[in-house]
Amino acid sequence: MNFMVTIVTFMVFFIEAMLHYNIGINRGKSLSNFNLKFPEFLDLIKIIIILAFFSTINGIMISYIGETGH
């Protein structure tokens, strides 16, 4: 498995997930009232678990594709 791909994927998708979360909780607010915050602890743990799972799958797939030369 390509650990660097897994880590970079996790970091990029974590930032994306936090942006999506904040867009959702600020729905209907104007930009002047837009507040950035982290989810509550248990929700953050769920997000991290899901991101870790799919980042690992991505790392495995990239390694496999690299080995097969496709």
mmCIF file of N, CA and C in Angstrom:
data_model
loop_
_atom_site.group_PDB
_atom_site.id
_atom_site.type_symbol
_atom_site.label_atom_id
_atom_site.label_comp_id
_atom_site.label_asym_id
_atom_site.label_seq_id
_atom_site.Cartn_x
_atom_site.Cartn_y
_atom_site.Cartn_z
ATOM 1 N N MET A 1 0.857 -1.183 0.000
ATOM 2 C CA MET A 1 0.000 0.000 0.000
ATOM 3 C C MET A 1 0.896 1.236 0.000
ATOM 4 N N ASN A 2 0.454 2.248 -0.696
ATOM 5 C CA ASN A 2 1.207 3.498 -0.789
ATOM 6 C C ASN A 2 0.787 4.414 0.365
ATOM 7 N N PHE A 3 1.611 4.459 1.428
ATOM 8 C CA PHE A 3 1.254 5.221 2.626
ATOM 9 C C PHE A 3 1.197 6.725 2.362
ATOM 10 N N MET A 4 2.083 7.229 1.502
ATOM 11 C CA MET A 4 2.085 8.664 1.209
ATOM 12 C C MET A 4 0.773 9.067 0.534
ATOM 13 N N VAL A 5 0.311 8.259 -0.410
ATOM 14 C CA VAL A 5 -0.969 8.539 -1.073
ATOM 15 C C VAL A 5 -2.095 8.500 -0.052
ATOM 16 N N THR A 6 -2.060 7.531 0.843
ATOM 17 C CA THR A 6 -3.098 7.407 1.873
ATOM 18 C C THR A 6 -3.127 8.632 2.779
ATOM 19 N N ILE A 7 -1.969 9.082 3.218
ATOM 20 C CA ILE A 7 -1.896 10.236 4.121
ATOM 21 C C ILE A 7 -2.340 11.511 3.421
ATOM 22 N N VAL A 8 -1.859 11.726 2.201
ATOM 23 C CA VAL A 8 -2.238 12.938 1.460
ATOM 24 C C VAL A 8 -3.728 12.926 1.157
ATOM 25 N N THR A 9 -4.254 11.768 0.753
ATOM 26 C CA THR A 9 -5.689 11.656 0.486
ATOM 27 C C THR A 9 -6.485 11.988 1.741
ATOM 28 N N PHE A 10 -6.062 11.441 2.882
ATOM 29 C CA PHE A 10 -6.762 11.710 4.138
ATOM 30 C C PHE A 10 -6.765 13.203 4.446
ATOM 31 N N MET A 11 -5.620 13.844 4.320
ATOM 32 C CA MET A 11 -5.527 15.270 4.665
ATOM 33 C C MET A 11 -6.401 16.127 3.751
ATOM 34 N N VAL A 12 -6.344 15.867 2.454
ATOM 35 C CA VAL A 12 -7.141 16.657 1.508
ATOM 36 C C VAL A 12 -8.629 16.432 1.753
ATOM 37 N N PHE A 13 -9.033 15.172 1.910
ATOM 38 C CA PHE A 13 -10.451 14.886 2.110
ATOM 39 C C PHE A 13 -10.939 15.334 3.485
ATOM 40 N N PHE A 14 -10.052 15.389 4.486
ATOM 41 C CA PHE A 14 -10.451 15.911 5.794
ATOM 42 C C PHE A 14 -10.796 17.395 5.684
ATOM 43 N N ILE A 15 -9.960 18.140 4.971
ATOM 44 C CA ILE A 15 -10.257 19.564 4.754
ATOM 45 C C ILE A 15 -11.576 19.711 4.016
ATOM 46 N N GLU A 16 -11.774 18.888 2.981
ATOM 47 C CA GLU A 16 -13.029 18.945 2.231
ATOM 48 C C GLU A 16 -14.221 18.604 3.131
ATOM 49 N N ALA A 17 -14.082 17.589 3.966
ATOM 50 C CA ALA A 17 -15.175 17.192 4.861
ATOM 51 C C ALA A 17 -15.528 18.307 5.836
ATOM 52 N N MET A 18 -14.512 18.992 6.364
ATOM 53 C CA MET A 18 -14.772 20.099 7.289
ATOM 54 C C MET A 18 -15.471 21.255 6.572
ATOM 55 N N LEU A 19 -15.101 21.510 5.324
ATOM 56 C CA LEU A 19 -15.794 22.553 4.557
ATOM 57 C C LEU A 19 -17.250 22.176 4.317
ATOM 58 N N HIS A 20 -17.494 20.914 3.925
ATOM 59 C CA HIS A 20 -18.876 20.459 3.713
ATOM 60 C C HIS A 20 -19.679 20.538 5.011
ATOM 61 N N TYR A 21 -19.069 20.134 6.112
ATOM 62 C CA TYR A 21 -19.741 20.199 7.412
ATOM 63 C C TYR A 21 -20.151 21.635 7.728
ATOM 64 N N ASN A 22 -19.226 22.567 7.548
ATOM 65 C CA ASN A 22 -19.510 23.968 7.870
ATOM 66 C C ASN A 22 -20.511 24.595 6.911
ATOM 67 N N ILE A 23 -20.489 24.193 5.661
ATOM 68 C CA ILE A 23 -21.516 24.673 4.728
ATOM 69 C C ILE A 23 -22.888 24.198 5.202
ATOM 70 N N GLY A 24 -22.961 22.937 5.646
ATOM 71 C CA GLY A 24 -24.228 22.396 6.126
ATOM 72 C C GLY A 24 -24.748 23.089 7.374
ATOM 73 N N ILE A 25 -23.883 23.322 8.356
ATOM 74 C CA ILE A 25 -24.367 23.937 9.597
ATOM 75 C C ILE A 25 -24.633 25.429 9.443
ATOM 76 N N ASN A 26 -24.079 26.033 8.404
ATOM 77 C CA ASN A 26 -24.298 27.464 8.167
ATOM 78 C C ASN A 26 -25.322 27.718 7.061
ATOM 79 N N ARG A 27 -26.058 26.690 6.691
ATOM 80 C CA ARG A 27 -27.048 26.808 5.627
ATOM 81 C C ARG A 27 -28.021 27.951 5.919
ATOM 82 N N GLY A 28 -28.224 28.776 4.936
ATOM 83 C CA GLY A 28 -29.168 29.875 5.072
ATOM 84 C C GLY A 28 -28.589 31.129 5.692
ATOM 85 N N LYS A 29 -27.346 31.079 6.143
ATOM 86 C CA LYS A 29 -26.721 32.255 6.745
ATOM 87 C C LYS A 29 -25.979 33.049 5.671
ATOM 88 N N SER A 30 -25.886 34.343 5.884
ATOM 89 C CA SER A 30 -25.100 35.171 4.968
ATOM 90 C C SER A 30 -23.616 34.962 5.262
ATOM 91 N N LEU A 31 -22.771 35.369 4.335
ATOM 92 C CA LEU A 31 -21.331 35.219 4.534
ATOM 93 C C LEU A 31 -20.829 35.967 5.760
ATOM 94 N N SER A 32 -21.477 37.064 6.103
ATOM 95 C CA SER A 32 -21.044 37.823 7.280
ATOM 96 C C SER A 32 -21.364 37.087 8.583
ATOM 97 N N ASN A 33 -22.310 36.139 8.543
ATOM 98 C CA ASN A 33 -22.672 35.360 9.730
ATOM 99 C C ASN A 33 -22.131 33.929 9.686
ATOM 100 N N PHE A 34 -21.291 33.631 8.697
ATOM 101 C CA PHE A 34 -20.744 32.286 8.505
ATOM 102 C C PHE A 34 -19.703 31.998 9.585
ATOM 103 N N ASN A 35 -19.886 30.923 10.340
ATOM 104 C CA ASN A 35 -18.963 30.553 11.420
ATOM 105 C C ASN A 35 -18.311 29.214 11.111
ATOM 106 N N LEU A 36 -16.992 29.141 11.266
ATOM 107 C CA LEU A 36 -16.278 27.883 11.091
ATOM 108 C C LEU A 36 -16.096 27.213 12.441
ATOM 109 N N LYS A 37 -16.400 25.915 12.508
ATOM 110 C CA LYS A 37 -16.174 25.169 13.740
ATOM 111 C C LYS A 37 -16.020 23.694 13.416
ATOM 112 N N PHE A 38 -15.427 22.962 14.354
ATOM 113 C CA PHE A 38 -15.300 21.525 14.216
ATOM 114 C C PHE A 38 -16.582 20.864 14.705
ATOM 115 N N PRO A 39 -16.885 19.677 14.176
ATOM 116 C CA PRO A 39 -18.038 18.929 14.684
ATOM 117 C C PRO A 39 -17.803 18.518 16.138
ATOM 118 N N GLU A 40 -18.860 18.103 16.789
ATOM 119 C CA GLU A 40 -18.716 17.566 18.139
ATOM 120 C C GLU A 40 -17.837 16.318 18.085
ATOM 121 N N PHE A 41 -17.270 15.956 19.228
ATOM 122 C CA PHE A 41 -16.239 14.921 19.286
ATOM 123 C C PHE A 41 -16.653 13.615 18.599
ATOM 124 N N LEU A 42 -17.813 13.068 18.928
ATOM 125 C CA LEU A 42 -18.228 11.785 18.349
ATOM 126 C C LEU A 42 -18.445 11.887 16.845
ATOM 127 N N ASP A 43 -18.996 13.003 16.378
ATOM 128 C CA ASP A 43 -19.162 13.195 14.936
ATOM 129 C C ASP A 43 -17.805 13.309 14.249
ATOM 130 N N LEU A 44 -16.864 13.977 14.879
ATOM 131 C CA LEU A 44 -15.516 14.106 14.326
ATOM 132 C C LEU A 44 -14.846 12.735 14.229
ATOM 133 N N ILE A 45 -15.020 11.904 15.246
ATOM 134 C CA ILE A 45 -14.455 10.547 15.225
ATOM 135 C C ILE A 45 -15.053 9.745 14.076
ATOM 136 N N LYS A 46 -16.360 9.844 13.862
ATOM 137 C CA LYS A 46 -17.009 9.132 12.757
ATOM 138 C C LYS A 46 -16.442 9.586 11.416
ATOM 139 N N ILE A 47 -16.280 10.883 11.252
ATOM 140 C CA ILE A 47 -15.722 11.427 10.013
ATOM 141 C C ILE A 47 -14.304 10.901 9.803
ATOM 142 N N ILE A 48 -13.499 10.902 10.850
ATOM 143 C CA ILE A 48 -12.113 10.433 10.749
ATOM 144 C C ILE A 48 -12.061 8.950 10.382
ATOM 145 N N ILE A 49 -12.924 8.138 10.975
ATOM 146 C CA ILE A 49 -12.955 6.702 10.668
ATOM 147 C C ILE A 49 -13.318 6.477 9.204
ATOM 148 N N ILE A 50 -14.339 7.159 8.728
ATOM 149 C CA ILE A 50 -14.758 7.011 7.334
ATOM 150 C C ILE A 50 -13.648 7.467 6.391
ATOM 151 N N LEU A 51 -13.041 8.609 6.684
ATOM 152 C CA LEU A 51 -11.957 9.109 5.836
ATOM 153 C C LEU A 51 -10.760 8.167 5.857
ATOM 154 N N ALA A 52 -10.417 7.626 7.013
ATOM 155 C CA ALA A 52 -9.288 6.695 7.102
ATOM 156 C C ALA A 52 -9.559 5.443 6.271
ATOM 157 N N PHE A 53 -10.779 4.932 6.334
ATOM 158 C CA PHE A 53 -11.154 3.743 5.565
ATOM 159 C C PHE A 53 -10.998 3.990 4.070
ATOM 160 N N PHE A 54 -11.595 5.073 3.570
ATOM 161 C CA PHE A 54 -11.548 5.324 2.136
ATOM 162 C C PHE A 54 -10.176 5.802 1.668
ATOM 163 N N SER A 55 -9.425 6.467 2.515
ATOM 164 C CA SER A 55 -8.058 6.854 2.162
ATOM 165 C C SER A 55 -7.177 5.614 2.026
ATOM 166 N N THR A 56 -7.390 4.634 2.901
ATOM 167 C CA THR A 56 -6.644 3.380 2.817
ATOM 168 C C THR A 56 -6.992 2.628 1.540
ATOM 169 N N ILE A 57 -8.268 2.564 1.211
ATOM 170 C CA ILE A 57 -8.680 1.930 -0.045
ATOM 171 C C ILE A 57 -8.022 2.631 -1.226
ATOM 172 N N ASN A 58 -7.992 3.950 -1.205
ATOM 173 C CA ASN A 58 -7.357 4.706 -2.282
ATOM 174 C C ASN A 58 -5.869 4.364 -2.382
ATOM 175 N N GLY A 59 -5.166 4.298 -1.254
ATOM 176 C CA GLY A 59 -3.750 3.937 -1.256
ATOM 177 C C GLY A 59 -3.509 2.546 -1.825
ATOM 178 N N ILE A 60 -4.367 1.595 -1.458
ATOM 179 C CA ILE A 60 -4.258 0.226 -1.975
ATOM 180 C C ILE A 60 -4.493 0.208 -3.478
ATOM 181 N N MET A 61 -5.521 0.903 -3.934
ATOM 182 C CA MET A 61 -5.828 0.926 -5.366
ATOM 183 C C MET A 61 -4.695 1.558 -6.169
ATOM 184 N N ILE A 62 -4.143 2.662 -5.692
ATOM 185 C CA ILE A 62 -3.042 3.323 -6.394
ATOM 186 C C ILE A 62 -1.830 2.395 -6.458
ATOM 187 N N SER A 63 -1.533 1.692 -5.375
ATOM 188 C CA SER A 63 -0.412 0.746 -5.370
ATOM 189 C C SER A 63 -0.645 -0.375 -6.371
ATOM 190 N N TYR A 64 -1.851 -0.923 -6.387
ATOM 191 C CA TYR A 64 -2.179 -2.013 -7.306
ATOM 192 C C TYR A 64 -2.067 -1.552 -8.751
ATOM 193 N N ILE A 65 -2.616 -0.396 -9.051
ATOM 194 C CA ILE A 65 -2.558 0.131 -10.419
ATOM 195 C C ILE A 65 -1.109 0.393 -10.817
ATOM 196 N N GLY A 66 -0.312 0.912 -9.895
ATOM 197 C CA GLY A 66 1.100 1.161 -10.177
ATOM 198 C C GLY A 66 1.875 -0.118 -10.442
ATOM 199 N N GLU A 67 1.549 -1.187 -9.718
ATOM 200 C CA GLU A 67 2.233 -2.470 -9.898
ATOM 201 C C GLU A 67 1.863 -3.138 -11.210
ATOM 202 N N THR A 68 0.611 -2.988 -11.629
ATOM 203 C CA THR A 68 0.168 -3.649 -12.859
ATOM 204 C C THR A 68 0.518 -2.842 -14.096
ATOM 205 N N GLY A 69 0.910 -1.593 -13.910
ATOM 206 C CA GLY A 69 1.332 -0.776 -15.043
ATOM 207 C C GLY A 69 0.207 -0.194 -15.872
ATOM 208 N N HIS A 70 -0.979 -0.170 -15.327
ATOM 209 C CA HIS A 70 -2.118 0.391 -16.083
ATOM 210 C C HIS A 70 -2.384 1.797 -15.682
#
